[in-house]
């Protein structure tokens, strides 16, 4: 009877150990699944951040190229406007020169008319 009780006790202990081992494996499996799910969730966020960063880098490069092109175009426009201003100044200089010549010619013409009238009156 004592040996039977001992065998039953050992059988129950073995059964409890097996049940405890099975629960331990289930707990480890559940913890592993949870960890993988959390890591996957975090990886989705990290992957999205990486994709966004790559898009931003591309946009920055595009913006730099466009800014450089705009700067070159602006420099060309400034050069053209300066050339136009210089041409306007030259036109103004020519106009002033022409007025000066015209006034000198009128003065000479008036003087010649005066001399011609003076000679006609004397003769």
C-alpha positions as YAML, in Angstrom:
chain: A
units: angstrom
residues:
- id: 1
  name: UNK
  ca: [0.00, 0.00, 0.00]
- id: 2
  name: UNK
  ca: [2.81, 2.40, 0.80]
- id: 3
  name: UNK
  ca: [4.52, 1.64, -2.49]
- id: 4
  name: UNK
  ca: [1.25, 2.24, -4.32]
- id: 5
  name: UNK
  ca: [0.87, 5.62, -2.59]
- id: 6
  name: UNK
  ca: [4.46, 6.43, -3.47]
- id: 7
  name: UNK
  ca: [3.85, 5.47, -7.12]
- id: 8
  name: UNK
  ca: [0.65, 7.55, -7.23]
- id: 9
  name: UNK
  ca: [2.48, 10.46, -5.65]
- id: 10
  name: UNK
  ca: [5.34, 10.17, -8.14]
- id: 11
  name: UNK
  ca: [2.87, 9.83, -11.02]
- id: 12
  name: UNK
  ca: [1.06, 13.00, -9.86]
- id: 13
  name: UNK
  ca: [4.37, 14.81, -9.50]
- id: 14
  name: UNK
  ca: [5.42, 13.73, -12.99]
- id: 15
  name: UNK
  ca: [2.05, 14.81, -14.32]
- id: 16
  name: UNK
  ca: [2.40, 18.20, -12.59]
- id: 17
  name: UNK
  ca: [5.95, 18.57, -13.91]
- id: 18
  name: UNK
  ca: [4.76, 17.79, -17.44]
- id: 19
  name: UNK
  ca: [1.85, 20.19, -17.04]
- id: 20
  name: UNK
  ca: [4.21, 22.85, -15.65]
- id: 21
  name: UNK
  ca: [6.67, 22.25, -18.50]
- id: 22
  name: UNK
  ca: [3.83, 22.47, -21.05]
- id: 23
  name: UNK
  ca: [2.63, 25.75, -19.49]
- id: 24
  name: UNK
  ca: [6.22, 27.06, -19.45]
- id: 25
  name: UNK
  ca: [6.56, 26.26, -23.19]
- id: 26
  name: UNK
  ca: [3.18, 27.92, -23.87]
- id: 27
  name: UNK
  ca: [4.26, 30.99, -21.88]
- id: 28
  name: UNK
  ca: [7.56, 31.16, -23.77]
- id: 29
  name: UNK
  ca: [5.71, 30.76, -27.07]
- id: 30
  name: UNK
  ca: [3.20, 33.47, -26.13]
- id: 31
  name: UNK
  ca: [6.00, 35.80, -24.98]
- id: 32
  name: UNK
  ca: [7.86, 35.17, -28.24]
- id: 33
  name: UNK
  ca: [4.74, 35.92, -30.28]
- id: 34
  name: UNK
  ca: [4.13, 39.09, -28.25]
- id: 35
  name: UNK
  ca: [7.73, 40.19, -28.68]
- id: 36
  name: UNK
  ca: [7.61, 39.54, -32.42]
- id: 37
  name: UNK
  ca: [4.33, 41.46, -32.71]
- id: 38
  name: UNK
  ca: [5.78, 44.42, -30.79]
- id: 39
  name: UNK
  ca: [8.96, 44.40, -32.85]
- id: 40
  name: UNK
  ca: [6.93, 44.18, -36.07]
- id: 41
  name: UNK
  ca: [4.82, 47.11, -34.93]
- id: 42
  name: UNK
  ca: [7.93, 49.13, -34.14]
- id: 43
  name: UNK
  ca: [9.55, 48.10, -37.41]
- id: 44
  name: UNK
  ca: [6.55, 49.41, -39.34]
- id: 45
  name: UNK
  ca: [7.04, 52.82, -37.72]
- id: 46
  name: UNK
  ca: [10.78, 52.75, -38.31]
- id: 47
  name: UNK
  ca: [10.30, 51.67, -41.92]
- id: 48
  name: UNK
  ca: [7.81, 54.49, -42.47]
- id: 49
  name: UNK
  ca: [10.22, 56.99, -40.92]
- id: 50
  name: UNK
  ca: [12.98, 55.69, -43.20]
- id: 51
  name: UNK
  ca: [10.77, 56.02, -46.28]
- id: 52
  name: UNK
  ca: [9.80, 59.55, -45.22]
- id: 53
  name: UNK
  ca: [13.46, 60.45, -44.66]
- id: 54
  name: UNK
  ca: [14.38, 59.20, -48.13]
- id: 55
  name: UNK
  ca: [11.52, 61.23, -49.64]
- id: 56
  name: UNK
  ca: [12.69, 64.32, -47.73]
- id: 57
  name: UNK
  ca: [16.27, 63.80, -48.91]
- id: 58
  name: UNK
  ca: [15.04, 63.55, -52.50]
- id: 59
  name: UNK
  ca: [12.94, 66.69, -52.10]
- id: 60
  name: UNK
  ca: [15.89, 68.58, -50.60]
- id: 61
  name: UNK
  ca: [18.11, 67.61, -53.54]
- id: 62
  name: UNK
  ca: [15.40, 68.65, -56.00]
- id: 63
  name: UNK
  ca: [14.94, 71.95, -54.19]
- id: 64
  name: UNK
  ca: [18.70, 72.60, -54.22]
- id: 65
  name: UNK
  ca: [18.84, 71.98, -57.97]
- id: 66
  name: UNK
  ca: [15.85, 74.24, -58.58]
- id: 67
  name: UNK
  ca: [17.28, 76.96, -56.31]
- id: 68
  name: UNK
  ca: [20.57, 76.81, -58.22]
- id: 69
  name: UNK
  ca: [18.74, 77.09, -61.54]
- id: 70
  name: UNK
  ca: [16.67, 79.98, -60.23]
- id: 71
  name: UNK
  ca: [19.81, 81.72, -59.01]
- id: 72
  name: UNK
  ca: [21.43, 81.38, -62.44]
- id: 73
  name: UNK
  ca: [18.29, 82.63, -64.17]
- id: 74
  name: UNK
  ca: [18.05, 85.56, -61.77]
- id: 75
  name: UNK
  ca: [21.68, 86.46, -62.46]
- id: 76
  name: UNK
  ca: [20.91, 86.43, -66.20]
- id: 77
  name: UNK
  ca: [17.89, 88.67, -65.67]
- id: 78
  name: UNK
  ca: [19.93, 91.08, -63.57]
- id: 79
  name: UNK
  ca: [22.58, 91.18, -66.30]
- id: 80
  name: UNK
  ca: [19.92, 91.86, -68.93]
- id: 81
  name: UNK
  ca: [18.34, 94.65, -66.85]
- id: 82
  name: UNK
  ca: [21.76, 96.23, -66.25]
- id: 83
  name: UNK
  ca: [22.44, 96.08, -70.00]
- id: 84
  name: UNK
  ca: [19.07, 97.67, -70.69]
- id: 85
  name: UNK
  ca: [19.77, 100.42, -68.14]
- id: 86
  name: UNK
  ca: [23.17, 101.07, -69.74]
- id: 87
  name: UNK
  ca: [21.53, 101.27, -73.17]
- id: 88
  name: UNK
  ca: [18.98, 103.76, -71.81]
- id: 89
  name: UNK
  ca: [21.79, 105.86, -70.35]
- id: 90
  name: UNK
  ca: [23.59, 105.82, -73.68]
- id: 91
  name: UNK
  ca: [20.41, 106.87, -75.46]
- id: 92
  name: UNK
  ca: [20.06, 109.71, -72.95]
- id: 93
  name: UNK
  ca: [23.70, 110.70, -73.57]
- id: 94
  name: UNK
  ca: [23.14, 110.67, -77.34]
- id: 95
  name: UNK
  ca: [19.96, 112.71, -76.91]
- id: 96
  name: UNK
  ca: [21.81, 115.29, -74.79]
- id: 97
  name: UNK
  ca: [24.67, 115.37, -77.31]
- id: 98
  name: UNK
  ca: [22.18, 115.87, -80.14]
- id: 99
  name: UNK
  ca: [20.48, 118.73, -78.27]
- id: 100
  name: UNK
  ca: [23.83, 120.33, -77.61]
- id: 101
  name: UNK
  ca: [24.82, 120.07, -81.30]
- id: 102
  name: UNK
  ca: [21.39, 121.40, -82.30]
- id: 103
  name: UNK
  ca: [21.76, 124.42, -80.01]
- id: 104
  name: UNK
  ca: [25.30, 125.06, -81.31]
- id: 105
  name: UNK
  ca: [24.01, 124.86, -84.89]
- id: 106
  name: UNK
  ca: [21.18, 127.29, -84.11]
- id: 107
  name: UNK
  ca: [23.65, 129.68, -82.52]
- id: 108
  name: UNK
  ca: [25.90, 129.45, -85.59]
- id: 109
  name: UNK
  ca: [22.88, 129.82, -87.90]
- id: 110
  name: UNK
  ca: [21.68, 132.87, -86.01]
- id: 111
  name: UNK
  ca: [25.16, 134.37, -86.09]
- id: 112
  name: UNK
  ca: [25.46, 133.74, -89.84]
- id: 113
  name: UNK
  ca: [22.02, 135.29, -90.45]
- id: 114
  name: UNK
  ca: [23.04, 138.30, -88.37]
- id: 115
  name: UNK
  ca: [26.29, 138.65, -90.31]
- id: 116
  name: UNK
  ca: [24.48, 138.21, -93.63]
- id: 117
  name: UNK
  ca: [21.87, 140.82, -92.69]
- id: 118
  name: UNK
  ca: [24.64, 143.15, -91.55]
- id: 119
  name: UNK
  ca: [26.46, 142.82, -94.85]
- id: 120
  name: UNK
  ca: [23.24, 143.33, -96.82]
- id: 121
  name: UNK
  ca: [22.46, 146.47, -94.91]
- id: 122
  name: UNK
  ca: [25.96, 147.87, -95.51]
- id: 123
  name: UNK
  ca: [25.92, 147.28, -99.23]
...
